[in-house]
Amino acid sequence: ADAVGQRAHVPRVTMLLVMGFAAGPGGFDLLPSEAEDWFPVVTELALVMIGFLLGAEFTAATMRSRGSRLVAIALTQATVTVLLVAACLLAVGADSALALPLAAIAAATAPAATVAVIHEVKARGPLSRTVLAVVAIDDIAALALFAMAVAAAAAVSGADGAAGAAGDAAWEVVGGVLVGGAVGLPAASLTGRLQAGEPTREEAFGIVLVCAGLALWLDVSFILAAVVMGTVVANLARHHEYPFREIENIEWPFLTIFFFLAGARLELDQLSMIGVLGTAYVIARTVGKVAGAAVGCRLTGDRSATGPLLGVSLLPQAGVA
């Protein structure tokens, strides 16, 4: 994937997805039946590491200098996207109980694909830094919006258990924050006290696994927990760059398997079934992200990231959704 991607100037994420599809049931069907059981575990490992790295974007220095603008840009494009998707889905005849949760999901941006591409091309400019921060805020906002949308959809449809659905969704968000803080505080105290190198790597990987395990055990958002944990470590650890550097060094093998298995699960024949509803969702979300990011940048006067380019960078959608 690396070799072909470098010569074809295509991200290795794309090449891995293509290779996975070729090896999966839709292609040559080379994988054993047990491969279906590997995907959830690999997904959790990959996304919790990505969430931890995203948390590093919310240092006190960053939040003091650009925090309000980043939050404003993220919330503006998320709000524009959600409202536009909801309006378009309702316009094409979707039931409100379906349109509301789908509109909330539209706010989410795929963290793994976005981070992987940024790391691959070693992007370190204002646009990439803005993208990373907005992706994290995007996904947190999407979780909160989805919690409200599920409750609203249940209430509108008259289904039983609306309060229970809202409570479960709220617990996923609040519990994720609590788990991330609970693991992040001792991790920040311990991380970096050992010598650089392998001990720090084991240490960083250990806290990521503990965070993921606790979040899954308590049935809360493991991605949100990882983002919060990363934020706590980035702000409180004495040598906060050590664990993030080590996770960056070991994340790619897990992401390789993650993208490969994601490609293997791709069912192209299902594309013919998305119909008007699916088409409206894709178009409305694309317009919402691009236009919303441009409006957010203009409203905040943030010239560090060109609005349309930021919007296009937020189009990937997968894991969180």
XYZ file of C-alpha atoms in Angstrom:
321
model
C 0.000 0.000 0.000
C 2.848 2.391 0.852
C 4.775 1.610 -2.319
C 1.805 1.977 -4.642
C 0.494 5.036 -2.811
C 3.807 6.878 -3.068
C 4.000 6.318 -6.807
C 0.348 7.004 -7.523
C 0.173 9.969 -5.119
C -2.824 8.381 -3.400
C -3.065 8.197 0.423
C -2.119 4.779 1.764
C -5.450 4.787 3.623
C -7.183 4.630 0.239
C -4.845 1.886 -0.980
C -5.465 -0.186 2.155
C -9.225 0.128 1.725
C -8.919 -1.000 -1.904
C -6.654 -3.923 -0.950
C -9.007 -4.925 1.848
C -11.965 -4.913 -0.515
C -10.029 -7.055 -2.999
C -9.233 -9.586 -0.272
C -12.723 -9.531 1.259
C -16.028 -11.202 0.337
C -16.672 -8.596 -2.365
C -13.364 -9.478 -4.054
C -11.338 -12.707 -3.979
C -12.704 -13.765 -0.564
C -9.275 -14.587 0.860
C -10.006 -13.902 4.526
C -11.174 -16.574 6.990
C -14.640 -16.321 8.481
C -13.100 -15.298 11.824
C -11.998 -11.972 10.285
C -15.441 -10.558 11.100
C -14.651 -11.020 14.801
C -11.333 -9.156 14.566
C -12.778 -5.883 13.334
C -14.449 -4.601 16.549
C -11.289 -5.147 18.617
C -9.014 -3.553 16.028
C -11.443 -0.655 15.620
C -11.486 0.045 19.348
C -7.685 -0.052 19.591
C -7.164 2.168 16.560
C -9.782 4.766 17.468
C -8.778 5.042 21.116
C -5.183 5.796 20.068
C -6.425 8.389 17.584
C -8.638 9.937 20.257
C -5.674 10.161 22.632
C -3.595 11.953 19.977
C -6.444 14.374 19.232
C -6.576 15.304 22.900
C -3.066 16.736 22.576
C -4.497 19.537 20.435
C -6.276 21.076 23.439
C -3.368 22.408 25.433
C -3.854 25.493 27.592
C -1.645 27.538 25.273
C -3.709 26.586 22.206
C -6.992 27.237 23.948
C -5.817 30.642 25.157
C -4.644 31.734 21.729
C -7.249 30.137 19.439
C -9.617 28.125 21.601
C -12.698 30.297 21.224
C -12.237 30.538 17.463
C -11.713 26.790 17.069
C -14.843 26.008 19.075
C -16.834 28.624 17.150
C -15.688 27.264 13.765
C -16.404 23.672 14.794
C -19.852 24.399 16.189
C -20.800 26.626 13.254
C -19.998 24.033 10.596
C -21.571 21.250 12.683
C -24.765 23.270 13.186
C -25.016 24.245 9.508
C -24.457 20.619 8.494
C -27.020 19.187 10.901
C -29.714 21.716 9.991
C -29.134 21.335 6.244
C -29.163 17.519 6.386
C -32.324 17.494 8.514
C -34.079 19.906 6.164
C -33.091 17.970 3.039
C -34.082 14.591 4.491
C -37.453 15.923 5.570
C -37.889 17.530 2.136
C -37.401 14.194 0.352
C -39.978 12.526 2.574
C -37.973 10.986 5.395
C -39.782 10.435 8.668
C -38.634 12.802 11.418
C -37.729 9.843 13.643
C -35.156 8.866 11.009
C -34.144 12.339 9.821
C -33.167 13.631 13.287
C -30.622 10.912 14.217
C -29.178 10.907 10.687
C -28.766 14.679 10.821
C -26.947 14.378 14.167
C -24.626 11.718 12.745
C -23.792 14.069 9.855
C -21.812 16.277 12.237
C -19.236 13.550 12.915
C -15.914 13.409 11.060
C -13.847 10.222 10.769
C -10.875 10.780 13.102
C -8.777 7.787 12.005
C -8.692 8.535 8.270
C -8.114 12.251 8.830
C -5.279 11.809 11.334
C -3.668 9.048 9.259
C -3.485 11.222 6.140
C -2.159 14.241 8.061
C 0.573 12.107 9.657
C 1.421 10.445 6.344
C 2.109 13.725 4.570
C 3.708 15.193 7.731
C 1.461 18.259 7.564
C 2.293 20.762 10.290
C 0.679 23.964 9.021
C -2.220 26.063 10.329
C -4.791 24.157 8.268
C -3.778 20.736 9.598
C -3.731 21.981 13.207
C -7.190 23.472 12.759
C -8.480 20.267 11.161
C -7.250 18.119 14.062
C -8.848 20.346 16.685
C -12.126 20.694 14.775
C -12.335 16.917 14.197
C -12.178 16.294 17.947
C -14.796 18.973 18.688
C -16.910 17.643 15.798
C -17.075 14.168 17.260
C -17.832 15.362 20.773
C -20.608 17.567 19.367
C -21.955 14.672 17.299
C -22.189 12.448 20.389
C -24.100 15.123 22.298
C -26.356 15.922 19.331
C -27.076 12.246 18.770
C -28.091 11.868 22.424
C -30.627 14.657 21.982
C -31.743 13.417 18.551
C -32.440 9.896 19.808
C -34.603 11.264 22.616
C -36.391 13.663 20.267
C -36.977 10.940 17.654
C -38.397 8.605 20.277
C -40.684 11.347 21.594
C -41.867 12.369 18.117
C -42.601 8.794 17.076
C -44.390 8.074 20.354
C -42.134 5.106 21.065
C -41.788 3.831 24.606
C -38.523 4.347 26.420
C -37.695 7.841 25.158
C -36.384 8.832 28.587
C -34.324 5.645 28.792
C -32.819 6.228 25.354
C -31.913 9.799 26.283
C -30.424 8.638 29.578
C -28.298 5.990 27.890
C -27.017 8.464 25.324
C -26.296 11.079 27.993
C -24.419 8.527 30.088
C -22.282 7.631 27.084
C -21.160 11.276 26.851
C -20.868 12.140 30.550
C -19.377 8.764 31.416
C -16.781 9.145 28.663
C -15.647 12.457 30.158
C -15.459 10.941 33.656
C -13.475 7.903 32.522
C -11.055 10.051 30.529
C -10.477 12.319 33.512
C -10.160 9.423 35.958
C -7.475 7.725 33.853
C -5.849 10.945 32.650
C -5.051 12.369 36.095
C -2.830 9.502 37.339
C -1.473 9.015 33.811
C -0.343 12.642 33.705
C 1.397 12.173 37.036
C 3.242 9.026 35.943
C 3.875 9.616 32.246
C 7.346 10.820 31.386
C 8.862 9.966 34.748
C 10.520 6.930 33.246
C 13.395 7.251 30.802
C 12.627 7.921 27.152
C 12.273 4.920 24.889
C 10.677 1.551 25.459
C 9.452 2.098 29.055
C 7.573 5.210 27.950
C 6.093 3.298 25.029
C 4.773 0.562 27.305
C 3.530 3.183 29.722
C 1.670 5.151 27.008
C 0.205 2.042 25.407
C -0.856 0.797 28.835
C -2.862 3.904 29.705
C -4.538 3.807 26.294
C -5.591 0.193 26.866
C -6.814 0.903 30.393
C -8.867 3.840 29.146
C -10.408 1.790 26.333
C -11.143 -1.174 28.601
C -12.816 0.906 31.295
C -14.897 2.811 28.746
C -16.115 -0.382 27.076
C -16.787 -2.030 30.432
C -18.859 0.944 31.605
C -20.551 1.264 28.181
C -19.452 4.847 27.541
C -17.816 6.487 24.514
C -14.250 5.201 24.373
C -13.308 7.829 21.779
C -14.511 10.687 23.976
C -12.779 9.117 26.982
C -9.517 8.943 25.018
C -9.798 12.585 23.874
C -10.380 13.755 27.442
C -7.515 11.602 28.720
C -5.196 13.025 26.054
C -6.238 16.568 26.960
C -5.537 15.970 30.661
C -2.125 14.425 29.930
C -1.190 17.215 27.491
C -1.960 19.883 30.089
C -0.735 18.270 33.312
C 2.134 15.919 32.430
C 5.649 17.219 33.001
C 6.925 15.723 29.730
C 3.619 15.486 27.925
C 5.170 15.089 24.462
C 6.686 11.678 25.334
C 3.515 9.542 25.404
C 2.043 11.200 22.319
C 5.253 10.641 20.368
C 5.312 6.975 21.387
C 1.675 6.388 20.419
C 2.347 8.059 17.061
C 5.224 5.607 16.578
C 3.135 2.490 17.237
C -0.300 3.460 15.911
C 0.253 2.702 12.225
C 0.318 -1.150 12.420
C -3.076 -1.033 14.126
C -4.412 1.483 11.619
C -3.124 -0.693 8.773
C -5.210 -3.641 9.967
C -8.143 -1.342 10.742
C -8.318 0.148 7.234
C -7.663 -3.203 5.570
C -10.526 -4.874 7.472
C -12.747 -1.829 6.857
C -12.172 -2.321 3.129
C -12.958 -6.019 3.461
C -16.340 -5.141 4.982
C -17.260 -2.840 2.087
C -20.409 -3.981 0.283
C -20.554 -2.097 -3.002
C -23.798 -3.772 -4.004
C -25.517 -1.906 -1.159
C -24.805 1.441 -2.862
C -27.628 0.798 -5.289
C -30.049 0.692 -2.351
C -29.353 4.109 -0.804
C -31.854 5.769 -3.131
C -33.020 9.358 -2.845
C -32.605 9.413 0.945
C -28.952 8.351 0.871
C -28.136 10.633 -2.027
C -29.747 13.608 -0.292
C -27.768 12.836 2.880
C -24.406 12.739 1.073
C -25.046 15.918 -0.927
C -26.472 17.881 2.016
C -23.639 16.825 4.338
C -21.008 17.790 1.759
C -22.537 21.220 1.182
C -23.057 21.722 4.918
C -19.456 20.898 5.854
C -17.890 23.068 3.139
C -20.262 26.021 3.535
C -20.403 25.753 7.331
C -16.611 25.770 7.687
C -16.351 28.781 5.366
C -18.992 30.657 7.363
C -17.312 29.726 10.643
C -13.915 30.980 9.483
C -15.430 34.200 8.179
C -17.429 34.875 11.361
C -14.409 34.330 13.605
C -11.968 36.149 11.341
C -9.712 33.089 11.464
C -7.445 33.285 8.428
C -5.185 30.417 9.471
C -7.380 27.918 7.626
C -9.104 28.641 4.338
C -12.780 27.869 4.920
C -13.519 25.712 1.852
C -10.305 23.701 2.323
C -11.211 23.100 5.957
C -14.696 21.950 4.957
C -13.362 19.479 2.386
C -10.937 18.138 5.012
C -13.883 17.330 7.267
C -15.780 15.201 4.721
C -14.504 11.727 5.738
C -17.044 9.866 7.856
C -16.834 6.405 9.378
C -15.965 5.186 12.874
C -17.690 7.684 15.147
C -20.824 7.720 12.989
